[in-house]
Short mmCIF file of C-alpha atoms and ligand atoms in Angstrom, two decimals:
data_model
loop_
_atom_site.label_atom_id
_atom_site.label_comp_id
_atom_site.label_asym_id
_atom_site.label_seq_id
_atom_site.Cartn_x
_atom_site.Cartn_y
_atom_site.Cartn_z
CA MET A 129 17.23 15.23 -19.17
CA SER A 130 15.36 15.57 -22.42
CA GLY A 131 13.58 19.07 -22.60
CA SER A 132 11.72 18.02 -25.72
CA ILE A 133 10.02 15.29 -23.41
CA ARG A 134 9.64 17.42 -20.77
CA LYS A 135 7.58 19.54 -23.22
CA LEU A 136 5.63 16.73 -24.45
CA ASP A 137 4.90 15.77 -20.57
CA GLU A 138 3.27 19.63 -19.78
CA GLN A 139 1.49 19.60 -23.20
CA TYR A 140 -0.13 16.25 -23.45
CA ILE A 141 0.15 14.70 -19.91
CA ALA A 142 -2.85 16.24 -17.69
CA GLY A 143 -1.47 18.17 -14.83
CA THR A 144 -1.83 16.59 -11.55
CA TYR A 145 1.26 15.31 -10.73
CA LYS A 146 4.27 16.88 -10.21
CA ARG A 147 7.28 15.42 -11.34
CA PHE A 148 10.97 15.87 -10.87
CA PRO A 149 13.41 16.91 -13.42
CA VAL A 150 14.82 13.55 -13.96
CA GLU A 151 13.91 11.23 -16.93
CA ILE A 152 14.41 7.63 -15.88
CA ALA A 153 15.65 5.98 -17.97
CA SER A 154 16.56 2.37 -16.89
CA GLY A 155 17.44 0.30 -13.89
CA SER A 156 18.68 -2.64 -12.09
CA GLY A 157 17.65 -3.44 -8.68
CA SER A 158 18.21 -0.53 -6.20
CA VAL A 159 19.71 1.44 -8.78
CA VAL A 160 18.43 3.70 -11.87
CA THR A 161 19.63 5.56 -14.48
CA ASP A 162 18.51 8.27 -16.10
CA THR A 163 18.91 9.62 -19.74
CA ASP A 164 22.04 11.58 -18.66
CA GLY A 165 23.65 8.85 -17.41
CA LYS A 166 23.26 9.47 -14.19
CA THR A 167 22.84 6.86 -11.56
CA TYR A 168 20.60 6.89 -8.48
CA ILE A 169 20.12 4.36 -5.39
CA ASP A 170 17.04 4.10 -5.20
CA LEU A 171 14.87 4.36 -1.63
CA GLY A 172 11.26 4.68 -3.38
CA SER A 173 10.58 1.48 -5.15
CA GLY A 174 8.33 3.79 -6.99
CA ILE A 175 5.93 3.83 -4.29
CA ALA A 176 6.57 0.31 -2.80
CA VAL A 177 5.67 -1.33 -6.10
CA THR A 178 9.11 -2.85 -7.15
CA SER A 179 9.39 -5.14 -4.12
CA PHE A 180 12.42 -6.67 -5.78
CA GLY A 181 13.79 -3.73 -7.35
CA ILE A 182 13.89 -2.08 -11.43
CA ALA A 183 14.13 -5.08 -14.07
CA ASP A 184 15.07 -7.76 -11.19
CA PRO A 185 15.61 -10.96 -13.34
CA VAL A 186 13.15 -13.96 -11.33
CA TRP A 187 10.42 -11.54 -11.73
CA GLN A 188 11.09 -10.98 -14.88
CA ALA A 189 11.10 -14.48 -16.52
CA ALA A 190 8.15 -15.06 -14.73
CA VAL A 191 6.58 -12.39 -17.00
CA ILE A 192 8.15 -13.21 -19.76
CA GLU A 193 6.71 -17.04 -19.57
CA GLN A 194 3.10 -15.71 -19.48
CA ILE A 195 3.58 -13.02 -21.99
CA GLY A 196 4.93 -15.98 -24.07
CA LYS A 197 1.46 -18.05 -23.10
CA VAL A 198 -1.56 -15.79 -22.79
CA GLN A 199 -1.73 -11.84 -21.33
CA HIS A 200 -5.22 -12.08 -20.94
CA THR A 201 -8.12 -13.79 -21.48
CA SER A 202 -11.02 -12.22 -19.59
CA ASN A 203 -13.15 -13.35 -16.40
CA LEU A 204 -15.05 -15.12 -18.57
CA TYR A 205 -12.40 -18.54 -18.40
CA TYR A 206 -10.11 -20.05 -16.03
CA THR A 207 -6.24 -19.39 -15.75
CA GLY A 208 -3.30 -21.29 -13.77
CA PRO A 209 -1.95 -18.11 -12.67
CA CYS A 210 -4.94 -16.30 -11.35
CA ALA A 211 -5.86 -19.33 -9.19
CA ALA A 212 -2.56 -20.26 -7.64
CA LEU A 213 -2.05 -16.85 -6.93
CA ALA A 214 -5.36 -16.92 -5.21
CA GLU A 215 -4.18 -20.56 -3.23
CA GLN A 216 -1.04 -19.28 -1.98
CA LEU A 217 -2.49 -15.43 -0.50
CA CYS A 218 -5.15 -17.46 1.04
CA LEU A 219 -2.48 -20.50 2.37
CA ARG A 220 -0.39 -17.60 3.78
CA THR A 221 -2.70 -15.39 5.71
CA GLY A 222 -5.68 -17.90 6.60
CA MET A 223 -8.51 -15.94 4.80
CA LYS A 224 -10.39 -18.03 2.23
CA LYS A 225 -11.12 -16.14 -0.96
CA VAL A 226 -9.78 -13.28 -3.36
CA PHE A 227 -10.96 -10.93 -5.61
CA PHE A 228 -8.16 -9.29 -8.19
CA SER A 229 -8.67 -5.79 -9.25
CA ASN A 230 -5.80 -3.56 -10.51
CA SER A 231 -4.82 -1.04 -8.17
CA GLY A 232 -5.02 0.04 -4.48
CA ALA A 233 -8.07 2.11 -4.42
CA GLU A 234 -10.17 -0.39 -6.80
CA ALA A 235 -8.92 -3.22 -3.96
CA ASN A 236 -10.64 -0.54 -0.88
CA GLU A 237 -13.88 -0.37 -3.06
CA CYS A 238 -14.40 -4.36 -3.31
CA ALA A 239 -13.78 -4.30 0.27
CA ILE A 240 -16.18 -1.72 1.48
CA LYS A 241 -18.69 -3.44 -1.46
CA ALA A 242 -18.07 -6.87 1.06
CA ALA A 243 -19.07 -4.68 4.19
CA ARG A 244 -21.78 -3.29 2.74
CA LYS A 245 -23.48 -6.07 1.15
CA TYR A 246 -22.78 -8.43 4.65
CA ALA A 247 -24.45 -5.78 6.71
CA ALA A 248 -27.19 -5.38 4.22
CA GLU A 249 -27.91 -9.35 4.20
CA LYS A 250 -27.30 -10.08 8.20
CA LYS A 251 -28.40 -6.19 9.83
CA GLY A 252 -30.02 -5.05 7.59
CA PRO A 253 -29.50 -2.06 5.25
CA GLU A 254 -29.46 1.20 7.27
CA HIS A 255 -26.12 -1.12 8.20
CA PHE A 256 -23.64 0.69 5.40
CA THR A 257 -21.69 2.82 7.27
CA ILE A 258 -17.82 2.63 6.82
CA VAL A 259 -15.50 3.72 9.76
CA THR A 260 -12.68 4.74 9.10
CA LEU A 261 -9.36 6.66 11.06
CA LYS A 262 -8.45 10.58 10.24
CA ASN A 263 -5.24 10.50 8.23
CA SER A 264 -6.19 8.13 6.73
CA PHE A 265 -5.49 7.18 3.05
CA HIS A 266 -7.59 4.81 1.09
CA GLY A 267 -7.25 5.78 -2.81
CA ARG A 268 -8.54 8.40 -5.38
CA THR A 269 -12.02 6.83 -6.50
CA LEU A 270 -14.49 9.02 -5.45
CA THR A 271 -15.71 6.44 -2.80
CA THR A 272 -12.10 5.59 -1.49
CA LEU A 273 -11.73 9.13 -1.93
CA SER A 274 -14.95 9.65 0.58
CA ALA A 275 -13.23 6.61 2.97
CA THR A 276 -10.37 8.36 3.47
CA GLY A 277 -9.46 10.69 5.98
CA GLN A 278 -8.51 13.78 5.05
CA GLU A 279 -10.35 16.65 4.35
CA HIS A 280 -8.03 18.30 2.04
CA TYR A 281 -8.64 15.16 -0.41
CA HIS A 282 -12.03 16.19 -0.37
CA GLU A 283 -12.45 19.41 -1.28
CA LEU A 284 -12.61 19.68 -4.65
CA TYR A 285 -15.13 16.74 -5.00
CA GLN A 286 -18.24 17.21 -3.19
CA PRO A 287 -20.45 15.74 -2.89
CA LEU A 288 -18.63 12.59 -1.99
CA THR A 289 -20.12 9.07 -1.39
CA PRO A 290 -22.32 8.78 1.58
CA GLY A 291 -21.80 6.18 4.45
CA PHE A 292 -18.06 7.66 6.07
CA ALA A 293 -17.39 8.04 9.55
CA HIS A 294 -13.71 9.05 10.40
CA VAL A 295 -12.40 8.79 14.07
CA THR A 296 -9.23 9.86 15.65
CA ALA A 297 -6.54 7.05 15.65
CA GLY A 298 -6.34 5.79 19.36
CA ASP A 299 -9.79 6.50 20.46
CA LEU A 300 -11.38 3.63 21.38
CA ASP A 301 -14.06 5.34 23.28
CA GLU A 302 -14.78 7.33 20.46
CA LEU A 303 -14.34 4.24 17.33
CA LYS A 304 -17.31 2.56 19.66
CA GLN A 305 -19.58 5.39 19.65
CA VAL A 306 -19.25 6.52 16.08
CA CYS A 307 -19.90 2.81 14.93
CA ALA A 308 -23.14 2.23 17.45
CA GLU A 309 -24.29 5.75 16.17
CA THR A 310 -23.87 5.00 12.58
CA LYS A 311 -24.82 1.14 12.54
CA ALA A 312 -21.40 0.69 11.31
CA ALA A 313 -21.01 -2.46 8.48
CA GLY A 314 -17.05 -2.44 8.80
CA ILE A 315 -14.12 -0.62 10.14
CA LEU A 316 -10.94 0.16 7.54
CA VAL A 317 -7.48 0.93 9.02
CA GLU A 318 -3.90 0.87 7.45
CA CYS A 319 -1.82 -0.45 10.74
CA VAL A 320 0.66 2.22 9.63
CA GLN A 321 -0.40 5.29 7.68
CA GLY A 322 1.46 5.39 4.96
CA GLU A 323 0.65 9.04 2.90
CA GLY A 324 -0.26 10.27 6.36
CA GLY A 325 3.14 10.21 7.62
CA VAL A 326 4.64 6.77 7.78
CA VAL A 327 2.85 6.55 11.32
CA PRO A 328 2.07 3.00 12.90
CA LEU A 329 -1.11 2.48 15.07
CA ASP A 330 -0.96 0.98 18.67
CA PRO A 331 -1.34 -2.11 18.71
CA ALA A 332 -3.24 -2.49 21.42
CA TYR A 333 -5.82 0.33 19.94
CA VAL A 334 -5.79 -2.60 17.01
CA GLU A 335 -6.28 -5.63 19.49
CA THR A 336 -9.20 -4.15 20.87
CA ALA A 337 -11.01 -2.93 17.51
CA ALA A 338 -10.49 -5.49 16.38
CA ASP A 339 -12.15 -7.83 19.50
CA TYR A 340 -15.05 -5.00 19.82
CA ALA A 341 -15.75 -5.45 15.48
CA ASN A 342 -15.79 -9.32 16.04
CA GLU A 343 -18.70 -8.82 19.04
CA ASN A 344 -20.57 -6.59 17.35
CA ASP A 345 -19.93 -8.95 13.70
CA ILE A 346 -18.96 -5.35 12.44
CA LEU A 347 -16.36 -6.71 9.51
CA PHE A 348 -12.73 -5.43 10.19
CA MET A 349 -10.65 -4.52 7.44
CA VAL A 350 -6.87 -4.17 6.99
CA ASP A 351 -5.75 -1.54 3.90
CA GLU A 352 -2.70 -3.34 3.40
CA VAL A 353 -1.37 -1.95 -0.21
CA GLN A 354 1.27 -0.20 0.85
CA THR A 355 2.17 -2.06 4.01
CA GLY A 356 1.77 -5.32 2.95
CA ASN A 357 3.70 -8.01 0.51
CA GLY A 358 6.48 -8.06 3.31
CA ARG A 359 7.00 -4.40 3.70
CA THR A 360 6.65 -4.06 7.62
CA GLY A 361 8.89 -7.22 8.13
CA ALA A 362 5.73 -9.69 8.01
CA LEU A 363 4.03 -11.31 4.71
CA TYR A 364 0.63 -8.25 5.84
CA ALA A 365 1.43 -6.19 8.85
CA TYR A 366 -1.50 -7.26 10.91
CA MET A 367 0.16 -10.02 11.73
CA ASN A 368 2.76 -7.88 13.74
CA TYR A 369 -0.62 -6.73 15.54
CA GLY A 370 -1.77 -10.04 16.11
CA ILE A 371 -5.35 -9.95 15.10
CA SER A 372 -7.24 -11.52 12.40
CA PRO A 373 -9.29 -9.56 10.21
CA ASP A 374 -12.11 -10.45 8.12
CA VAL A 375 -11.22 -8.67 5.05
CA VAL A 376 -7.44 -8.06 3.67
CA SER A 377 -6.68 -4.95 0.39
CA THR A 378 -3.71 -5.17 -0.95
CA ALA A 379 -1.48 -3.75 -4.36
CA LYS A 380 1.67 -1.65 -5.36
CA GLY A 381 4.35 -4.05 -3.53
CA LEU A 382 2.08 -7.53 -4.68
CA GLY A 383 2.70 -7.28 -8.63
CA GLY A 384 6.31 -6.08 -8.04
CA GLY A 385 5.60 -3.53 -10.57
CA LEU A 386 2.56 -4.43 -12.83
CA PRO A 387 -0.66 -3.28 -11.81
CA ILE A 388 -3.00 -6.08 -9.57
CA GLY A 389 -5.17 -5.54 -6.82
CA ALA A 390 -6.37 -7.61 -4.44
CA THR A 391 -8.90 -8.71 -1.67
CA LEU A 392 -8.86 -11.18 0.41
CA LEU A 393 -12.15 -12.18 1.81
CA GLY A 394 -12.01 -14.28 5.66
CA GLU A 395 -14.38 -16.62 6.84
CA LYS A 396 -17.36 -13.90 7.46
CA ALA A 397 -17.04 -12.50 4.09
CA GLN A 398 -15.81 -15.46 1.96
CA ASN A 399 -19.44 -16.25 0.31
CA VAL A 400 -20.79 -12.61 0.34
CA PHE A 401 -20.16 -12.06 -3.54
CA GLY A 402 -21.99 -14.46 -6.04
CA TYR A 403 -22.05 -14.44 -9.88
CA GLY A 404 -22.51 -10.49 -10.85
CA ASP A 405 -22.03 -9.34 -8.22
CA HIS A 406 -18.86 -7.55 -8.79
CA GLY A 407 -16.24 -7.92 -11.49
CA SER A 408 -13.04 -6.72 -13.30
CA THR A 409 -12.52 -7.07 -16.79
CA PHE A 410 -8.52 -6.93 -15.91
CA GLY A 411 -8.70 -8.20 -12.60
CA GLY A 412 -6.56 -11.16 -12.39
CA ASN A 413 -4.98 -10.62 -15.40
CA PRO A 414 -2.28 -13.60 -15.84
CA VAL A 415 0.83 -11.46 -16.42
CA SER A 416 -0.09 -9.34 -13.45
CA CYS A 417 -0.72 -12.64 -11.56
CA ALA A 418 2.12 -14.32 -12.44
CA ALA A 419 4.26 -11.53 -11.42
CA ALA A 420 2.84 -11.30 -8.18
CA LEU A 421 2.98 -15.11 -7.49
CA SER A 422 6.94 -14.87 -8.14
CA VAL A 423 6.85 -12.15 -5.97
CA LEU A 424 4.78 -13.22 -2.99
CA ASN A 425 6.84 -17.21 -3.71
CA ARG A 426 10.42 -14.77 -2.91
CA ILE A 427 8.84 -13.44 0.62
CA ASP A 428 9.88 -15.87 2.79
CA ASP A 429 11.02 -16.20 6.22
CA GLU A 430 14.80 -15.45 5.41
CA LEU A 431 13.49 -12.18 3.53
CA LEU A 432 11.41 -11.22 5.84
CA GLU A 433 14.30 -11.59 8.94
CA ASN A 434 16.87 -9.34 6.03
CA VAL A 435 13.81 -6.75 6.08
CA LYS A 436 13.71 -6.47 9.98
CA ARG A 437 17.46 -6.63 10.30
CA LYS A 438 17.57 -3.80 6.95
CA SER A 439 15.39 -1.70 9.03
CA ALA A 440 17.13 -1.88 12.47
CA PHE A 441 19.80 -0.22 10.83
CA LEU A 442 18.28 2.47 9.41
CA PHE A 443 16.51 3.25 12.51
CA GLY A 444 20.02 3.22 13.90
CA ARG A 445 21.48 5.67 11.79
CA PHE A 446 18.74 8.16 11.97
CA GLU A 447 17.20 8.03 15.44
CA GLY A 448 19.40 11.32 17.27
CA ALA A 449 21.17 12.20 14.27
CA GLU A 450 22.27 15.49 13.28
CA GLY A 451 19.24 17.23 11.70
CA VAL A 452 16.64 14.39 12.89
CA GLU A 453 13.73 14.66 14.82
CA SER A 454 11.90 11.85 15.18
CA VAL A 455 11.81 7.93 13.30
CA SER A 456 9.21 6.29 12.52
CA GLY A 457 7.93 2.72 10.80
CA MET A 458 7.70 -0.52 10.34
CA GLY A 459 9.97 -2.81 8.37
CA LEU A 460 11.15 -0.94 5.14
CA MET A 461 8.65 1.96 5.53
CA ILE A 462 9.74 4.44 7.73
CA GLY A 463 9.34 7.96 8.00
CA ILE A 464 11.95 10.36 9.11
CA LYS A 465 10.85 13.64 10.82
CA THR A 466 13.89 16.42 10.05
CA LYS A 467 14.85 19.61 10.83
CA LYS A 468 15.16 21.01 7.56
CA PRO A 469 11.96 20.86 5.46
CA ALA A 470 12.00 17.06 3.52
CA ALA A 471 10.96 18.37 0.27
CA GLU A 472 14.63 20.04 0.77
CA VAL A 473 15.98 16.95 1.68
CA VAL A 474 14.90 15.00 -1.36
CA SER A 475 16.17 17.34 -3.79
CA ALA A 476 19.51 17.27 -2.35
CA ALA A 477 19.43 13.33 -1.58
CA MET A 478 18.73 13.23 -5.14
CA ASN A 479 21.36 15.95 -6.39
CA ASN A 480 23.60 13.10 -4.80
CA GLY A 481 22.67 10.09 -6.52
CA VAL A 482 19.37 9.23 -3.92
CA LEU A 483 16.08 9.22 -4.43
CA VAL A 484 13.32 9.53 -1.40
CA LEU A 485 10.00 10.38 -0.97
CA THR A 486 8.30 12.46 1.60
CA ALA A 487 5.32 11.56 3.47
CA LYS A 488 3.10 14.49 5.00
CA ASP A 489 6.02 16.70 6.84
CA ARG A 490 8.08 13.69 6.39
CA VAL A 491 11.03 12.19 4.52
CA ARG A 492 9.62 8.46 3.74
CA LEU A 493 12.20 5.46 2.92
CA LEU A 494 10.57 2.60 1.05
CA PRO A 495 13.66 0.77 -0.44
CA ALA A 496 13.47 -2.53 -2.50
CA LEU A 497 12.78 -5.76 0.13
CA ASN A 498 16.23 -7.07 -1.34
CA ILE A 499 18.48 -3.75 -1.14
CA PRO A 500 21.85 -4.71 -1.04
CA ASP A 501 23.29 -3.70 2.55
CA ASP A 502 25.96 -1.88 1.04
CA LEU A 503 23.46 0.31 -1.45
CA LEU A 504 21.71 1.26 1.85
CA GLU A 505 24.72 1.92 3.68
CA LYS A 506 25.51 4.06 1.16
CA ALA A 507 22.30 5.98 0.41
CA ALA A 508 21.79 6.01 4.26
CA ALA A 509 25.30 8.51 5.04
CA VAL A 510 24.05 10.74 1.66
CA LEU A 511 20.60 11.09 3.38
CA LEU A 512 22.00 12.10 6.50
CA GLU A 513 24.45 14.98 4.97
CA ALA A 514 21.37 16.32 3.50
CA MET A 515 19.64 16.13 6.95
CA LYS A 516 22.28 17.91 8.09
C1 PLP B 842 -1.55 3.35 -2.49
C2 PLP B 842 -2.36 3.42 -1.55
C3 PLP B 842 -4.23 3.07 -2.53
C4 PLP B 842 -4.44 3.72 -3.08
O1 PLP B 842 -3.40 2.70 -4.56
P1 PLP B 842 -3.55 3.16 -5.72
O2 PLP B 842 -3.02 1.56 -6.46
O3 PLP B 842 -3.27 4.40 -6.03
O4 PLP B 842 -5.23 2.82 -6.24
C5 PLP B 842 -4.77 2.88 -1.44
N1 PLP B 842 -4.43 2.70 0.46
C6 PLP B 842 -3.27 2.74 0.86
C7 PLP B 842 -2.87 2.71 2.13
C8 PLP B 842 -2.25 3.53 -0.42
O5 PLP B 842 -0.87 3.40 0.52
#
């Protein structure tokens, strides 16, 4: 890579990211090329963002067409892509209304605001607590950091936003007790904890928790920022659990590479926001919405079947393989606990032309939903070698 770019980056970019020594120049589908001309099979998708890979022609055409018309209007005016995307999101989920923002954290902020306002109006202002799970990840804003159930994210930023309680995933008694004690407004969960190590929640727990929330008029909210938009083999991961959440937040893969967040409001919360109650300058941006609409339209039954088939292939290759302790996840969101440290596997794979991520102590795979079988097979072989 170019030493001068690295120097500039280190001099002028705030030091929050530890980058790999690779400068990505271009890509096509699930193959990316660095500035030295070396190619990599991409099993990270920019952290579950590029749902159909890099520079996908269908996605690009949708973006270019909209950029040629109008790139931004503000929310003072109507635009077609924004309305059409909201309609599709509602038709495909049964949710009733959508608030658009620009990131996962903002999508969760909106969910939290919705639960607080709903509960305050319905039950009284003391019903403000949002109960989340330990080991969760909900974002980096102060409030979504407060929602995140991992202490190490909290340490540097005291005092946090009050009104959050964290409970152990799988412990229904604790959930019920904490909801009762805190007069909870909402419960927010990831069906598969992504940053927490790719840990799927137990279906019986999710089902009972959702029932309990429903019986007590506590909004059951699902963070689908990472799990959403086809990633787990269903359009949204909650669909694998047979529940009907009150609020769904999503982002990452929805825009296929352009920033967009969406908070879907169900029957109960659909009218919680009135004029001026919430807003976002860029939210519902027509280019991001046109991109997302093209992504959503391609997540059909056939694609989801292929996601499941590719998932089964990966589980089959890694489960019980040399150097592998365990495999977790759902669909094309997979965590592999390796005998070697995950970072070592990632760097060996990178040297051999495969990009993967980590989550906690696991190697994390988040390939494009349409990754060709031959690339997936090649990448799996490189990874298996790196894990030995
Ligand atoms: C990535 C992520 C977020 C935060 O999304 P940003 O777009 O980085 O704000 C929130 N929740 C989950 C589950 C995520 O994986």
